[in-house]
Amino acid sequence: PRAFTVEHNGLVNVLMTQVTIFNSLKPDKITTVNAIWDTGATNSCISEKIANQLDLDAVGYVRMNTAAGTFDTKRYLVDIVLPNKIVVRKVQVTEAVLNNWDVIIGMDIICLEDFAISNYQGKTRFSFRIPSIQDVDYCITDK
């Protein structure tokens, strides 16, 4: 399996890593950016700035529901390289206003395999593993 773990000294409410993004249709267009891992986001999103930087062409439009309201926005195809060097190909990302961030990794990627968060001893850690090799169940104890 390929995995990564990110550890923070202290408790955090934003899970962040760097990811590398390629334009799926123009692979010479590439950038490395900060990404938030957001279990509350159905789909992964990118900022308009990154869409322009990667010279992305819209492959369609989608209706997006956010706390700020509902609106139509562009969809793009990108390849995303996660911190464990796994490439997720042809991800349909939605353009969104992300304020201080470039990318949101949503449940479309998080649910591909195993994702866990812990706050043991006052440190936030999150791990992602591909492929899934066992259940993670915090109710099972060693006997």
PDB file of C-alpha atoms in Angstrom:
ATOM      1  CA  PRO A   1       0.000   0.000   0.000  1.00  0.00           C
ATOM      2  CA  ARG A   2       0.994   3.630  -0.470  1.00  0.00           C
ATOM      3  CA  ALA A   3       0.155   6.001   2.329  1.00  0.00           C
ATOM      4  CA  PHE A   4       0.990   9.321   3.899  1.00  0.00           C
ATOM      5  CA  THR A   5       0.443  10.820   7.333  1.00  0.00           C
ATOM      6  CA  VAL A   6       0.457  14.516   8.185  1.00  0.00           C
ATOM      7  CA  GLU A   7       1.006  15.490  11.819  1.00  0.00           C
ATOM      8  CA  HIS A   8       0.441  18.868  13.447  1.00  0.00           C
ATOM      9  CA  ASN A   9       1.743  19.947  16.846  1.00  0.00           C
ATOM     10  CA  GLY A  10      -1.547  20.921  18.398  1.00  0.00           C
ATOM     11  CA  LEU A  11      -5.159  20.538  17.335  1.00  0.00           C
ATOM     12  CA  VAL A  12      -6.113  21.958  13.939  1.00  0.00           C
ATOM     13  CA  ASN A  13      -9.406  22.413  12.135  1.00  0.00           C
ATOM     14  CA  VAL A  14      -7.945  22.500   8.613  1.00  0.00           C
ATOM     15  CA  LEU A  15      -6.287  19.447   7.069  1.00  0.00           C
ATOM     16  CA  MET A  16      -3.797  20.593   4.417  1.00  0.00           C
ATOM     17  CA  THR A  17      -1.152  19.040   2.148  1.00  0.00           C
ATOM     18  CA  GLN A  18       0.585  19.973  -1.042  1.00  0.00           C
ATOM     19  CA  VAL A  19      -0.618  18.294  -4.234  1.00  0.00           C
ATOM     20  CA  THR A  20       0.596  18.531  -7.805  1.00  0.00           C
ATOM     21  CA  ILE A  21      -2.004  19.211 -10.485  1.00  0.00           C
ATOM     22  CA  PHE A  22      -1.708  18.611 -14.234  1.00  0.00           C
ATOM     23  CA  ASN A  23      -4.029  19.720 -16.998  1.00  0.00           C
ATOM     24  CA  SER A  24      -5.338  16.303 -18.185  1.00  0.00           C
ATOM     25  CA  LEU A  25      -5.539  17.558 -21.775  1.00  0.00           C
ATOM     26  CA  LYS A  26      -2.252  19.544 -21.769  1.00  0.00           C
ATOM     27  CA  PRO A  27       0.193  17.579 -19.521  1.00  0.00           C
ATOM     28  CA  ASP A  28       2.922  20.212 -19.846  1.00  0.00           C
ATOM     29  CA  LYS A  29       0.744  22.514 -17.706  1.00  0.00           C
ATOM     30  CA  ILE A  30       1.587  21.614 -14.096  1.00  0.00           C
ATOM     31  CA  THR A  31       1.652  23.268 -10.680  1.00  0.00           C
ATOM     32  CA  THR A  32       2.130  22.312  -7.028  1.00  0.00           C
ATOM     33  CA  VAL A  33      -0.340  23.918  -4.629  1.00  0.00           C
ATOM     34  CA  ASN A  34      -1.707  23.789  -1.104  1.00  0.00           C
ATOM     35  CA  ALA A  35      -4.869  21.719  -0.834  1.00  0.00           C
ATOM     36  CA  ILE A  36      -7.456  21.387   1.928  1.00  0.00           C
ATOM     37  CA  TRP A  37      -8.859  17.896   2.557  1.00  0.00           C
ATOM     38  CA  ASP A  38     -12.553  18.578   3.147  1.00  0.00           C
ATOM     39  CA  THR A  39     -14.889  15.721   4.093  1.00  0.00           C
ATOM     40  CA  GLY A  40     -17.795  18.153   3.777  1.00  0.00           C
ATOM     41  CA  ALA A  41     -17.114  18.757   0.069  1.00  0.00           C
ATOM     42  CA  THR A  42     -18.805  16.319  -2.284  1.00  0.00           C
ATOM     43  CA  ASN A  43     -16.389  17.100  -5.121  1.00  0.00           C
ATOM     44  CA  SER A  44     -12.890  18.467  -5.451  1.00  0.00           C
ATOM     45  CA  CYS A  45     -12.552  22.137  -6.427  1.00  0.00           C
ATOM     46  CA  ILE A  46      -9.935  24.523  -7.777  1.00  0.00           C
ATOM     47  CA  SER A  47      -9.662  28.281  -7.795  1.00  0.00           C
ATOM     48  CA  GLU A  48     -10.071  30.371 -10.924  1.00  0.00           C
ATOM     49  CA  LYS A  49      -6.408  31.374 -10.518  1.00  0.00           C
ATOM     50  CA  ILE A  50      -5.246  27.750 -10.803  1.00  0.00           C
ATOM     51  CA  ALA A  51      -7.651  27.047 -13.688  1.00  0.00           C
ATOM     52  CA  ASN A  52      -6.102  29.970 -15.569  1.00  0.00           C
ATOM     53  CA  GLN A  53      -2.537  28.997 -14.613  1.00  0.00           C
ATOM     54  CA  LEU A  54      -3.110  25.469 -15.981  1.00  0.00           C
ATOM     55  CA  ASP A  55      -4.809  26.839 -19.119  1.00  0.00           C
ATOM     56  CA  LEU A  56      -7.844  24.638 -18.436  1.00  0.00           C
ATOM     57  CA  ASP A  57     -10.757  24.488 -20.848  1.00  0.00           C
ATOM     58  CA  ALA A  58     -14.174  23.849 -19.315  1.00  0.00           C
ATOM     59  CA  VAL A  59     -15.558  20.373 -20.049  1.00  0.00           C
ATOM     60  CA  GLY A  60     -18.965  21.383 -18.783  1.00  0.00           C
ATOM     61  CA  TYR A  61     -20.900  23.254 -16.146  1.00  0.00           C
ATOM     62  CA  VAL A  62     -22.397  22.126 -12.860  1.00  0.00           C
ATOM     63  CA  ARG A  63     -24.797  23.615 -10.319  1.00  0.00           C
ATOM     64  CA  MET A  64     -22.907  24.157  -7.046  1.00  0.00           C
ATOM     65  CA  ASN A  65     -24.542  24.456  -3.624  1.00  0.00           C
ATOM     66  CA  THR A  66     -22.529  26.323  -0.997  1.00  0.00           C
ATOM     67  CA  ALA A  67     -23.166  28.231   2.210  1.00  0.00           C
ATOM     68  CA  ALA A  68     -23.122  31.383   0.042  1.00  0.00           C
ATOM     69  CA  GLY A  69     -25.872  30.084  -2.249  1.00  0.00           C
ATOM     70  CA  THR A  70     -26.428  28.073  -5.417  1.00  0.00           C
ATOM     71  CA  PHE A  71     -24.817  28.957  -8.750  1.00  0.00           C
ATOM     72  CA  ASP A  72     -23.565  27.438 -12.011  1.00  0.00           C
ATOM     73  CA  THR A  73     -19.815  27.044 -12.412  1.00  0.00           C
ATOM     74  CA  LYS A  74     -17.244  25.459 -14.728  1.00  0.00           C
ATOM     75  CA  ARG A  75     -15.979  21.867 -14.577  1.00  0.00           C
ATOM     76  CA  TYR A  76     -12.459  20.868 -15.651  1.00  0.00           C
ATOM     77  CA  LEU A  77     -10.429  17.665 -16.019  1.00  0.00           C
ATOM     78  CA  VAL A  78      -7.183  17.476 -14.065  1.00  0.00           C
ATOM     79  CA  ASP A  79      -4.757  14.824 -12.865  1.00  0.00           C
ATOM     80  CA  ILE A  80      -3.873  15.151  -9.165  1.00  0.00           C
ATOM     81  CA  VAL A  81      -0.714  13.733  -7.602  1.00  0.00           C
ATOM     82  CA  LEU A  82      -1.261  13.103  -3.882  1.00  0.00           C
ATOM     83  CA  PRO A  83       1.545  13.283  -1.274  1.00  0.00           C
ATOM     84  CA  ASN A  84       2.011   9.484  -1.489  1.00  0.00           C
ATOM     85  CA  LYS A  85       2.793   9.876  -5.226  1.00  0.00           C
ATOM     86  CA  ILE A  86      -0.484   8.245  -6.274  1.00  0.00           C
ATOM     87  CA  VAL A  87      -1.900   9.906  -9.382  1.00  0.00           C
ATOM     88  CA  VAL A  88      -5.674  10.282  -9.553  1.00  0.00           C
ATOM     89  CA  ARG A  89      -6.403  10.736 -13.240  1.00  0.00           C
ATOM     90  CA  LYS A  90      -9.118  12.740 -14.972  1.00  0.00           C
ATOM     91  CA  VAL A  91     -10.672  14.184 -11.844  1.00  0.00           C
ATOM     92  CA  GLN A  92     -13.621  16.429 -12.640  1.00  0.00           C
ATOM     93  CA  VAL A  93     -12.941  19.488 -10.495  1.00  0.00           C
ATOM     94  CA  THR A  94     -15.316  22.388 -10.024  1.00  0.00           C
ATOM     95  CA  GLU A  95     -14.197  26.007 -10.159  1.00  0.00           C
ATOM     96  CA  ALA A  96     -14.958  27.749  -6.875  1.00  0.00           C
ATOM     97  CA  VAL A  97     -14.064  30.835  -4.857  1.00  0.00           C
ATOM     98  CA  LEU A  98     -11.645  29.373  -2.295  1.00  0.00           C
ATOM     99  CA  ASN A  99     -10.298  32.566  -0.671  1.00  0.00           C
ATOM    100  CA  ASN A 100      -6.896  31.605   0.833  1.00  0.00           C
ATOM    101  CA  TRP A 101      -6.612  28.160  -0.788  1.00  0.00           C
ATOM    102  CA  ASP A 102      -5.930  26.830  -4.263  1.00  0.00           C
ATOM    103  CA  VAL A 103      -7.574  23.394  -4.137  1.00  0.00           C
ATOM    104  CA  ILE A 104     -10.115  21.429  -2.113  1.00  0.00           C
ATOM    105  CA  ILE A 105      -9.746  17.650  -2.080  1.00  0.00           C
ATOM    106  CA  GLY A 106     -13.321  16.433  -1.665  1.00  0.00           C
ATOM    107  CA  MET A 107     -15.050  13.143  -1.017  1.00  0.00           C
ATOM    108  CA  ASP A 108     -14.711  12.136  -4.676  1.00  0.00           C
ATOM    109  CA  ILE A 109     -11.029  11.461  -3.875  1.00  0.00           C
ATOM    110  CA  ILE A 110     -11.157  10.859  -0.104  1.00  0.00           C
ATOM    111  CA  CYS A 111     -13.594   7.960  -0.507  1.00  0.00           C
ATOM    112  CA  LEU A 112     -11.358   6.153  -3.002  1.00  0.00           C
ATOM    113  CA  GLU A 113      -9.587   4.371  -0.150  1.00  0.00           C
ATOM    114  CA  ASP A 114      -8.817   4.768   3.592  1.00  0.00           C
ATOM    115  CA  PHE A 115      -8.803   8.119   5.402  1.00  0.00           C
ATOM    116  CA  ALA A 116      -8.420   8.559   9.158  1.00  0.00           C
ATOM    117  CA  ILE A 117      -8.071  11.500  11.565  1.00  0.00           C
ATOM    118  CA  SER A 118      -6.888  11.358  15.172  1.00  0.00           C
ATOM    119  CA  ASN A 119      -6.166  13.927  17.872  1.00  0.00           C
ATOM    120  CA  TYR A 120      -4.167  11.727  20.243  1.00  0.00           C
ATOM    121  CA  GLN A 121      -2.094  13.575  22.869  1.00  0.00           C
ATOM    122  CA  GLY A 122      -3.160  16.975  21.549  1.00  0.00           C
ATOM    123  CA  LYS A 123      -1.732  16.447  18.045  1.00  0.00           C
ATOM    124  CA  THR A 124      -3.888  16.264  14.939  1.00  0.00           C
ATOM    125  CA  ARG A 125      -2.831  13.546  12.512  1.00  0.00           C
ATOM    126  CA  PHE A 126      -4.480  12.426   9.320  1.00  0.00           C
ATOM    127  CA  SER A 127      -3.600   9.503   7.113  1.00  0.00           C
ATOM    128  CA  PHE A 128      -4.600   8.390   3.653  1.00  0.00           C
ATOM    129  CA  ARG A 129      -3.855   4.917   2.281  1.00  0.00           C
ATOM    130  CA  ILE A 130      -4.265   3.333  -1.152  1.00  0.00           C
ATOM    131  CA  PRO A 131      -5.310   0.572  -1.546  1.00  0.00           C
ATOM    132  CA  SER A 132      -7.494  -0.281   1.406  1.00  0.00           C
ATOM    133  CA  ILE A 133      -6.005  -3.315   3.193  1.00  0.00           C
ATOM    134  CA  GLN A 134      -8.073  -3.567   6.367  1.00  0.00           C
ATOM    135  CA  ASP A 135     -10.958  -2.007   8.268  1.00  0.00           C
ATOM    136  CA  VAL A 136     -10.300   0.888  10.600  1.00  0.00           C
ATOM    137  CA  ASP A 137     -12.649   0.420  13.566  1.00  0.00           C
ATOM    138  CA  TYR A 138     -12.083   2.346  16.776  1.00  0.00           C
ATOM    139  CA  CYS A 139     -14.615   0.165  18.627  1.00  0.00           C
ATOM    140  CA  ILE A 140     -12.457  -2.961  18.373  1.00  0.00           C
ATOM    141  CA  THR A 141      -9.979  -3.377  21.250  1.00  0.00           C
ATOM    142  CA  ASP A 142      -7.152  -5.822  21.757  1.00  0.00           C
ATOM    143  CA  LYS A 143      -8.034  -8.578  24.223  1.00  0.00           C
TER     144      LYS A 143
END
